[in-house]
XYZ file of C-alpha atoms in Angstrom:
495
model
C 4.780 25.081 -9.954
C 3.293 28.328 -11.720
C 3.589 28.087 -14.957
C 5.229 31.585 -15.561
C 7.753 30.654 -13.391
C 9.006 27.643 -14.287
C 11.257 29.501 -17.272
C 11.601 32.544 -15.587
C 12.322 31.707 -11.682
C 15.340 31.028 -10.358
C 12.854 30.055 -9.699
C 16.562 -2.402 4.268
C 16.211 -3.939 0.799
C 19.699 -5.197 1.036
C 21.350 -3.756 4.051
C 24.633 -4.445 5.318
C 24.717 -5.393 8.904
C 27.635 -3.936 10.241
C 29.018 -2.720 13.408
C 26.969 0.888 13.960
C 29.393 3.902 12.850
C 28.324 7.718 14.041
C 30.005 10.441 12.197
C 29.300 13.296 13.761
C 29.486 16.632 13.047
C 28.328 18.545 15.852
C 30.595 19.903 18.492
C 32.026 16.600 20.113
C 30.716 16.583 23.624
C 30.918 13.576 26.361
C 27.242 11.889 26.361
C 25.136 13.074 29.736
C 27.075 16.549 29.682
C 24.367 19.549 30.297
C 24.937 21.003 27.291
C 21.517 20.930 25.260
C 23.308 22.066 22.124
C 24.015 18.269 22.015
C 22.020 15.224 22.328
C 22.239 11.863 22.822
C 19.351 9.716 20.406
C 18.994 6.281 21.618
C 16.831 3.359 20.919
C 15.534 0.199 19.979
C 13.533 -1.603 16.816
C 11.534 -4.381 17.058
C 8.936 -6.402 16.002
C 6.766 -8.559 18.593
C 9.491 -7.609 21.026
C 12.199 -9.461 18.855
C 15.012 -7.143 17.691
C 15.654 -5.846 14.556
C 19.510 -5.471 13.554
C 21.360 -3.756 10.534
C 18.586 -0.986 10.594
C 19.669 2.318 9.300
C 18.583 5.302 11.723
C 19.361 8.809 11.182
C 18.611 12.339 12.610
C 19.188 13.870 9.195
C 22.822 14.377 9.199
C 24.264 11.163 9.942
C 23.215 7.588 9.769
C 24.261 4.469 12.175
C 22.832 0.796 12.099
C 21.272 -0.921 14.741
C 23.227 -3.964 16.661
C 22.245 -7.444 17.088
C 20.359 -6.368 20.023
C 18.117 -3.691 17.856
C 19.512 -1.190 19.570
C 21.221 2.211 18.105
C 22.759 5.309 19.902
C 23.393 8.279 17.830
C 24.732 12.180 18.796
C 22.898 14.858 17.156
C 22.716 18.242 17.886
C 19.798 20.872 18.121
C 19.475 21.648 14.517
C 17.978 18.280 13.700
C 14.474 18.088 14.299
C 13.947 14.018 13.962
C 14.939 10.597 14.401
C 13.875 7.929 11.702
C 14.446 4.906 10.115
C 14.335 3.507 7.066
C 11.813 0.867 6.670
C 13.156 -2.487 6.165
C 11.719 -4.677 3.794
C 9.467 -7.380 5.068
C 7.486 -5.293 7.447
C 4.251 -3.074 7.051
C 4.593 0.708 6.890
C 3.531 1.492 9.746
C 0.711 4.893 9.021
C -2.083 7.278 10.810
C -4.907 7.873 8.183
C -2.549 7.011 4.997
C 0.156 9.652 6.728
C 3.670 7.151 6.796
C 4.794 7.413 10.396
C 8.424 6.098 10.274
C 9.997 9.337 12.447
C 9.766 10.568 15.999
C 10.336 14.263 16.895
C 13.240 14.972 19.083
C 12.718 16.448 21.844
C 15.761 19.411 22.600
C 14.517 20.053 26.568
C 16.989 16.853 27.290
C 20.247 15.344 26.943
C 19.170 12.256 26.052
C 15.818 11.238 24.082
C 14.554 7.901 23.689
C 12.878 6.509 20.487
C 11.549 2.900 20.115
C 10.468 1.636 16.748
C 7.961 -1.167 16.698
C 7.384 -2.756 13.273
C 4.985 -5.769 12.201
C 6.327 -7.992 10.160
C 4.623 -8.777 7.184
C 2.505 -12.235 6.566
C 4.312 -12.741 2.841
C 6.908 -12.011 0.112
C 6.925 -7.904 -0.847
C 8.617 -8.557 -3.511
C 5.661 -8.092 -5.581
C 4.024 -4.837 -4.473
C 2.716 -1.242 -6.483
C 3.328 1.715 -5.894
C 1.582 5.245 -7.146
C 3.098 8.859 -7.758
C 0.428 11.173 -7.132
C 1.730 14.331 -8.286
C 0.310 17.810 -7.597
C -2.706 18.101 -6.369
C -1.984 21.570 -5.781
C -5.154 23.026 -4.218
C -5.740 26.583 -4.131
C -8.971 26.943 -2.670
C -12.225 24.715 -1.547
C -13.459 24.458 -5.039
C -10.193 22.746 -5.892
C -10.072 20.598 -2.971
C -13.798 19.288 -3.526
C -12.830 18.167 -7.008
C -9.895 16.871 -5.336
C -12.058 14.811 -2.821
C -15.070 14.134 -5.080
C -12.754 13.136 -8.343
C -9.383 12.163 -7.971
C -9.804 10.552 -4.801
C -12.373 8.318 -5.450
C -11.098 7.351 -8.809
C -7.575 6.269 -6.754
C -9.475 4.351 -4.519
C -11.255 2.482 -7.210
C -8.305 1.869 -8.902
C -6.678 0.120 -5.684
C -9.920 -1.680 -5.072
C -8.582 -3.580 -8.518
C -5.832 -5.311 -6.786
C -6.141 -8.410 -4.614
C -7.234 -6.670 -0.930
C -3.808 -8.561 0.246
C -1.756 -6.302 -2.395
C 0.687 -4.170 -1.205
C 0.613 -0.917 -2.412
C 1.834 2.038 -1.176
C 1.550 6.142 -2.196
C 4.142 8.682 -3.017
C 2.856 12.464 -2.733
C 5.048 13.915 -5.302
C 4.873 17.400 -4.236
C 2.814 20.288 -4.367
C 0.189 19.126 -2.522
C -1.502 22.121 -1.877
C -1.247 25.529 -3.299
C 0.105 27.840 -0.635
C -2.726 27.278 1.281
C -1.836 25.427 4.215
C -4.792 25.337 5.481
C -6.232 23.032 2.712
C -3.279 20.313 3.938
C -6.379 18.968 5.908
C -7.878 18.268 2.846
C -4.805 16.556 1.021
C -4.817 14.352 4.187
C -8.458 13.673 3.639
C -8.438 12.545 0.046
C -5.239 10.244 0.320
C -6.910 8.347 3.694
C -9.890 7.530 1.528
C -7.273 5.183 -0.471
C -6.587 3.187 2.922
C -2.478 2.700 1.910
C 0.138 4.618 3.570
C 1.659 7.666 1.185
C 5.390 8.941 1.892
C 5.212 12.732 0.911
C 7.469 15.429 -0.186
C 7.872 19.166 -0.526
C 7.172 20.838 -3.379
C 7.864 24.694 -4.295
C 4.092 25.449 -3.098
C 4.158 23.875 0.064
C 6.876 26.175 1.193
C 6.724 28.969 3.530
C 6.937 31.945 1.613
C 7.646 34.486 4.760
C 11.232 32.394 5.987
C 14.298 33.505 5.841
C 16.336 30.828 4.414
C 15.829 27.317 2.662
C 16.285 26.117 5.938
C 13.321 27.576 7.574
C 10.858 27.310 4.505
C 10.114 23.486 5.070
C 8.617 24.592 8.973
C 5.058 24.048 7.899
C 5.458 21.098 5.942
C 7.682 18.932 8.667
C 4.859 19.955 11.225
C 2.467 18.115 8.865
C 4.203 15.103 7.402
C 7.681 14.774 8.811
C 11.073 14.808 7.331
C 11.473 16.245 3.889
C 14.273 13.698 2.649
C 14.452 9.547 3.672
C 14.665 6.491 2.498
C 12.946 3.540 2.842
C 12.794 0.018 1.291
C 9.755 -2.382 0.061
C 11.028 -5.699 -1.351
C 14.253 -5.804 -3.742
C 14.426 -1.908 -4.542
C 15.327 0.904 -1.987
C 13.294 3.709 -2.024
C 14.815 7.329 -1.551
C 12.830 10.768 -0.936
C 14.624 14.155 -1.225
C 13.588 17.766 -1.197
C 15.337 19.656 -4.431
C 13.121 22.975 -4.125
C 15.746 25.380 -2.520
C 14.070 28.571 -1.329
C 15.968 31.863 -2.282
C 14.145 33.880 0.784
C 11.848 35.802 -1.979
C 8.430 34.583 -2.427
C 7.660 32.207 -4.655
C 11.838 32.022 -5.385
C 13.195 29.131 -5.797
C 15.628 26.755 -7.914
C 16.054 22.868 -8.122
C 18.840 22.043 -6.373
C 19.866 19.534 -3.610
C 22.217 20.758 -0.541
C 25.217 19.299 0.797
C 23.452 18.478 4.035
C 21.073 16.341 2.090
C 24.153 14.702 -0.677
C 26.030 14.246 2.483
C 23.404 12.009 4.068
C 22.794 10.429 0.835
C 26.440 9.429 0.284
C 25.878 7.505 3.786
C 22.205 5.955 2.563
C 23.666 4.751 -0.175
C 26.527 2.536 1.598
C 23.910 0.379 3.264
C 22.624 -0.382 -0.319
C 23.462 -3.512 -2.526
C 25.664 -2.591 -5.618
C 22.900 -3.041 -8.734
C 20.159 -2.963 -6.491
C 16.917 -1.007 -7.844
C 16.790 2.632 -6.186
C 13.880 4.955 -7.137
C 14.305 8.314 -5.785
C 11.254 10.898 -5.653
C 11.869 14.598 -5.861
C 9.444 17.290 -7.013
C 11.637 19.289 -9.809
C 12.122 16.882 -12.258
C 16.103 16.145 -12.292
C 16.158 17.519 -16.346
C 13.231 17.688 -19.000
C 13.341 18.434 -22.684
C 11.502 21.304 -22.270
C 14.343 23.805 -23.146
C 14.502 21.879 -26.088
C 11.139 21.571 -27.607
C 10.564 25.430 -26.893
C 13.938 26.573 -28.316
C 14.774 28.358 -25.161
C 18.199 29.606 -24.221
C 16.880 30.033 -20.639
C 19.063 28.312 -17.521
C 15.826 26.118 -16.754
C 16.662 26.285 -12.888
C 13.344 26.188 -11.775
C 12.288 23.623 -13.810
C 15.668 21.642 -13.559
C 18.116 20.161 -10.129
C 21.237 22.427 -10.912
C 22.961 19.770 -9.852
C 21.831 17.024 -11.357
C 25.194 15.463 -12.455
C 26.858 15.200 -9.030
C 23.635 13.199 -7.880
C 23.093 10.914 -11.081
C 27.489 10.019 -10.310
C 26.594 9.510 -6.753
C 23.842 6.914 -8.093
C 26.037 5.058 -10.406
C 26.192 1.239 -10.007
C 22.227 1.226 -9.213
C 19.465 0.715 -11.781
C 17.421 4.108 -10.633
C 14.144 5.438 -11.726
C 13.421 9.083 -10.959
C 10.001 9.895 -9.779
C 9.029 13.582 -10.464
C 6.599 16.034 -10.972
C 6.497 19.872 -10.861
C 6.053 20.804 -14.499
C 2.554 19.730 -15.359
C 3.406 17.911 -18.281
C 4.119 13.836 -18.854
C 7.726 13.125 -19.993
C 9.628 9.656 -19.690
C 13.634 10.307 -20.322
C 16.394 7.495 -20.027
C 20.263 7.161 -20.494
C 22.156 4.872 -19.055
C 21.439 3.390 -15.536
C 19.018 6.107 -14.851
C 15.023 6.925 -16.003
C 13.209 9.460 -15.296
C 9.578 9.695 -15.241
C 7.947 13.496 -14.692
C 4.410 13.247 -13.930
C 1.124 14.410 -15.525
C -0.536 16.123 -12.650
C -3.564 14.994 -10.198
C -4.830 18.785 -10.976
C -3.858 18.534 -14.767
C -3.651 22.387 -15.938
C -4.208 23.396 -12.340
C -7.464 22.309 -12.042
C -8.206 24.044 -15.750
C -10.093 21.690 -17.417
C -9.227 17.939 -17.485
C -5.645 17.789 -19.054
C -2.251 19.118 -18.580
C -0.624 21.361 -20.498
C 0.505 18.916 -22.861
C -2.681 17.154 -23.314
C -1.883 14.415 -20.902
C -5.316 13.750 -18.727
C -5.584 14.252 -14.897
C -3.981 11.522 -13.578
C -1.485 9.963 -11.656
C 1.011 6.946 -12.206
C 1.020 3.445 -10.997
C 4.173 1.145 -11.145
C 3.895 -2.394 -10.496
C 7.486 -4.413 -8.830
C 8.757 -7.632 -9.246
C 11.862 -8.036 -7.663
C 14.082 -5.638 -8.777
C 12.040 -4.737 -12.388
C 9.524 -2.022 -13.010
C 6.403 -1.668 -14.913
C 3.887 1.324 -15.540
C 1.315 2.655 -16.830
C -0.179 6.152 -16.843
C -3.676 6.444 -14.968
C -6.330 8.820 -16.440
C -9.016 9.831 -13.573
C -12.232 8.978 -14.374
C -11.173 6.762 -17.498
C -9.783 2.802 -17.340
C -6.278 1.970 -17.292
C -6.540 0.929 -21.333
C -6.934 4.736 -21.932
C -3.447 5.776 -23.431
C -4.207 7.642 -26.486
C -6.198 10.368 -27.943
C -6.468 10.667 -31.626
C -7.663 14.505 -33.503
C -9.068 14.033 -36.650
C -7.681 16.204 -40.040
C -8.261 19.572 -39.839
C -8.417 20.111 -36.122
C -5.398 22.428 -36.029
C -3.987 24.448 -39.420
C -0.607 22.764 -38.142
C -1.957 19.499 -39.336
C -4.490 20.319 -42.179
C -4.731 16.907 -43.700
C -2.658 14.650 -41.137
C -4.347 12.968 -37.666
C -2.858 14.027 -34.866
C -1.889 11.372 -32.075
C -0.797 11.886 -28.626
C 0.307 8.997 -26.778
C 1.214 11.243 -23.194
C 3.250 8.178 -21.617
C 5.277 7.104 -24.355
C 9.180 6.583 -24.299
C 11.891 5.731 -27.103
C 10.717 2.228 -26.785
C 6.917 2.291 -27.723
C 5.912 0.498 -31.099
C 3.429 2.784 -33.077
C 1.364 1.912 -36.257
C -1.401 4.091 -37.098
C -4.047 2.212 -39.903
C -6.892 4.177 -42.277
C -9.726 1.979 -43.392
C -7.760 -1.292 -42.246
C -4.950 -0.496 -44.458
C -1.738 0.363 -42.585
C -0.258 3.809 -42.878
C 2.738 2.440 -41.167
C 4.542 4.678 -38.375
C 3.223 7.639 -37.475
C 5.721 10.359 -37.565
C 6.921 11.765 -34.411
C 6.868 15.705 -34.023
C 6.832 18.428 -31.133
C 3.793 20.610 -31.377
C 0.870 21.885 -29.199
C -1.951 19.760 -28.271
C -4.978 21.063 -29.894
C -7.381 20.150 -26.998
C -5.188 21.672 -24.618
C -4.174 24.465 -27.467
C -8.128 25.278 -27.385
C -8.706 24.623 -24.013
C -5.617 26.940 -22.794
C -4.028 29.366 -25.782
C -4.753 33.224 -24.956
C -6.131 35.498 -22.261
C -9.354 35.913 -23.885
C -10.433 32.450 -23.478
C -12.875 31.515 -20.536
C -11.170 29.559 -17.982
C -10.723 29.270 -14.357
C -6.674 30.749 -14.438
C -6.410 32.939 -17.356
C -2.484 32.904 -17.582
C -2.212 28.621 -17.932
C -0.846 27.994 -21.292
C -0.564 25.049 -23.362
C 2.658 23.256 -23.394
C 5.222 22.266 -26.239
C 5.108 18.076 -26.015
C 6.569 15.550 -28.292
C 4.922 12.485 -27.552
C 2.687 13.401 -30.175
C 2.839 11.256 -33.994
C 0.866 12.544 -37.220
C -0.061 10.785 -40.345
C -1.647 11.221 -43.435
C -4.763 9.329 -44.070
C -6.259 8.861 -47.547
C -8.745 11.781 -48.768
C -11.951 9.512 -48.561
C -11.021 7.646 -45.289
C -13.830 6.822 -42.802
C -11.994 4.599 -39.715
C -8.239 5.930 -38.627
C -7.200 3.492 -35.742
C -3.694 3.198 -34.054
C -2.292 0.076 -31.880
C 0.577 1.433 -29.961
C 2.739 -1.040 -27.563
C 4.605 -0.464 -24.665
C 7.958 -1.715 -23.269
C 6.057 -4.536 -20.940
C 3.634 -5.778 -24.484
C 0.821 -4.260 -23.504
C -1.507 -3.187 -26.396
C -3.395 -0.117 -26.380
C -6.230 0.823 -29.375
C -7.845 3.637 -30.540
C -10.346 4.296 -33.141
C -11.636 7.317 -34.324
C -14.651 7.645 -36.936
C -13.968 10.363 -39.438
């Protein structure tokens, strides 16, 4: 997203084999009529020519199972522009140069088209397997892309080259993968092949087309590129879910978050092939709500920086332990209530490619969630630094906000971090939690005078930052901060 905008815009894990059930919408016609307004989608999945039933297959607007035979059969109408699948657990995700291939395009010439899905079935458990949100890369131009390719690329490949070369791990582009520059999507593709995994991507607000009429047409460019813009999918114990929540007003650069009916509709169908309590995590690019209104005391609607909608799809996903994957705002923010968290993404471009941080201090990065069954861990990845780096710590002094006090961010924290901050080896206890600027990315990004690459990126409200007030003649200020999962992260700073 721009950053101007975001106040100011409106701008098969568990799978029920049943009998397959079409509900169709289109115009009812008899299959092999003449009429191309209508279509008959048939088909088979397999692996090694054995079938696959209980597979869920869908043009979009409705969803149907395939038999004991593998086979489904499915009327759509010429609207829809593919059939796909959602990935069963147990088999590898099947990809072209890291580019998920899971759909076929329909062709409308016939009355009938014919799509065949061959899987391979995987040689162990997924159970265990990772997963990464890499969130906006958003690429303007070929100075962006090289950093891109020569920085945030490499530094996810080395990161993967960690894991066991057996380790399944798969990529979710989080949206905004370029910056209205479609002709850099050739360079997006580029830098997530060098990671060798297959990435399932999504639309953001800048890979739109800007010139369509309607929402309907401003995904063209995108579906040529990487397919459907909402799916599911499932790897292990938890079912995977991808939907497009950027809703084009037919202005450019117009947009709110909000999810159609077309797409809640299709959901509401997804979602009955799912196992009650089962782990969902659903990606979208508009985070679903923030605290940003909050923190900056705003009276503002939020509805480019917030789904509209949000509490008809959070009802929809009750009875399901869900974790939202988002991006979209370029700051790092972990939320949770109930069944549901949601975790919006520091940025791969950080302050669009200003500098090395985000808005709210957070580094370049991306995250990485390990799975067990049906539990989640994380961790925030810094580009360029190891996994261990979590915090930053300012000395006294380095803002008149905080005069005598360190100032701590800790970018991925949630309510559930344990924080104690020590001067000198003696313990200061727990550092008190306030919302304030970042002063690196308050010098780095705080007035039009400053030099930097995009004058109008400003620094961001956060409150995943702690202060405390160190003795007068202290020389060593460290803090040992722990995370839901008992991982310890340390910091030291020398006064």
């Amino acid at each position: 997203m721009e950053r101007r905008s975001f106040l100011k815009n409106i701008g098969v894990m568990g799978v029920a084999v049943a009998t397959p059930i079409t509900i169709v919408r289109a115009a009812v016609v008899q299959p092999g009529s003449s009429d191309l307004s209508v279509i008959t989608l048939k088909g088979r999945v397999s692996s090694n020519g054995r079938a696959i039933p209980g597979i869920a297959v869908t043009d979009g607007l409705n969803v149907t199972v395939t038999n004991a035979n593998g086979e489904y059969n499915l009327l759509t109408n010429k609207t829809t522009k593919f059939v796909y699948i959602s990935m069963p657990s147990g088999y590898e995700f099947p990809h072209e140069k890291s580019l998920a291939k899971f759909f076929k395009e329909i062709v409308h010439t016939q009355n009938e088209f014919n799509a065949d899905f061959e899987l391979k079935k995987l040689s162990k458990s997924d159970d265990k397997h990772t997963f990464i949100v890499f969130s906006d890369p958003q690429i303007q131009n070929q100075q962006d892309a090289q950093l891109l390719l020569e920085h945030s690329a490499p530094d996810l490949k080395a990161l993967i080259d960690t894991y066991p070369k057996d380790a399944l791990i798969h990529g979710i582009g989080c949206g905004d993968l370029v910056w209205d520059n479609f002709e850099l999507y050739a360079d997006y593709k580029q830098a997530i092949g060098m990671s060798g995994i297959p990435f399932f991507n999504l639309i953001g607000n800048h890979d739109m087309d800007n010139e369509a009429r309607s929402d309907e047409g401003s995904s063209d460019t995108f579906k040529k590129h990487f397919g459907p813009t909402y799916y599911s999918y499932n790897r292990g114990q938890v079912h995977y879910i991808v939907l497009d929540d950027v809703f084009f007003l037919g202005a450019t650069k117009k947009y709110i978050g909000y999810i159609t009916e077309t797409q809640l509709q299709w959901l509401e169908q997804d979602l009955k092939l799912v196992k009650s309590g089962s782990t969902v995590v659903l990606s979208l690019h508009i985070p679903t709500f923030t605290g940003q209104l909050r923190r900056e005391k705003s009276k503002d609607d939020g509805l480019g920086g917030s789904v509209a909608n949000r509490k008809l799809l959070y009802e929809m996903l009750k009875g399901y332990q869900v974790h939202i994957m988002s991006g979209h705002t370029h700051f790092n923010e972990i939320w949770q209530e109930d069944h549901i968290t949601e975790h919006v993404h520091g940025t791969v471009c950080g302050g669009w490619w200003t500098g090395d941080i985000c808005g709210d201090g957070t580094p370049n990065g991306y995250g990485v969630y390990e799975v067990d069954g049906g539990k989640l861990s994380w961790y925030y990845k810094a580009t360029g630094k190891p996994k261990t780096h979590q915090i930053r710590i300012y000395p006294p002094g380095k803002h008149a906000e905080f005069n005598t006090e360190v100032c701590i961010n800790i970018w991925n924290w949630d309510k559930t971090w344990q924080v104690e901050c020590f001067a000198d080896g003696k313990s200061l206890g727990t550092p008190e939690q306030r919302t304030a600027f970042d002063p690196m990315a308050f010098d780095l990004l705080e007035g039009d005078s400053k030099p930097k690459p995009r004058g109008w990126v400003d620094p961001i409200l956060t409150d995943h930052l702690f202060f405390a007030k160190p003795t007068l003649n202290a020389k060593v200020i460290k803090v040992i901060a722990k995370d839901l999962f008992g991982h310890m992260y340390t910091e030291t700073l020398t006064l």
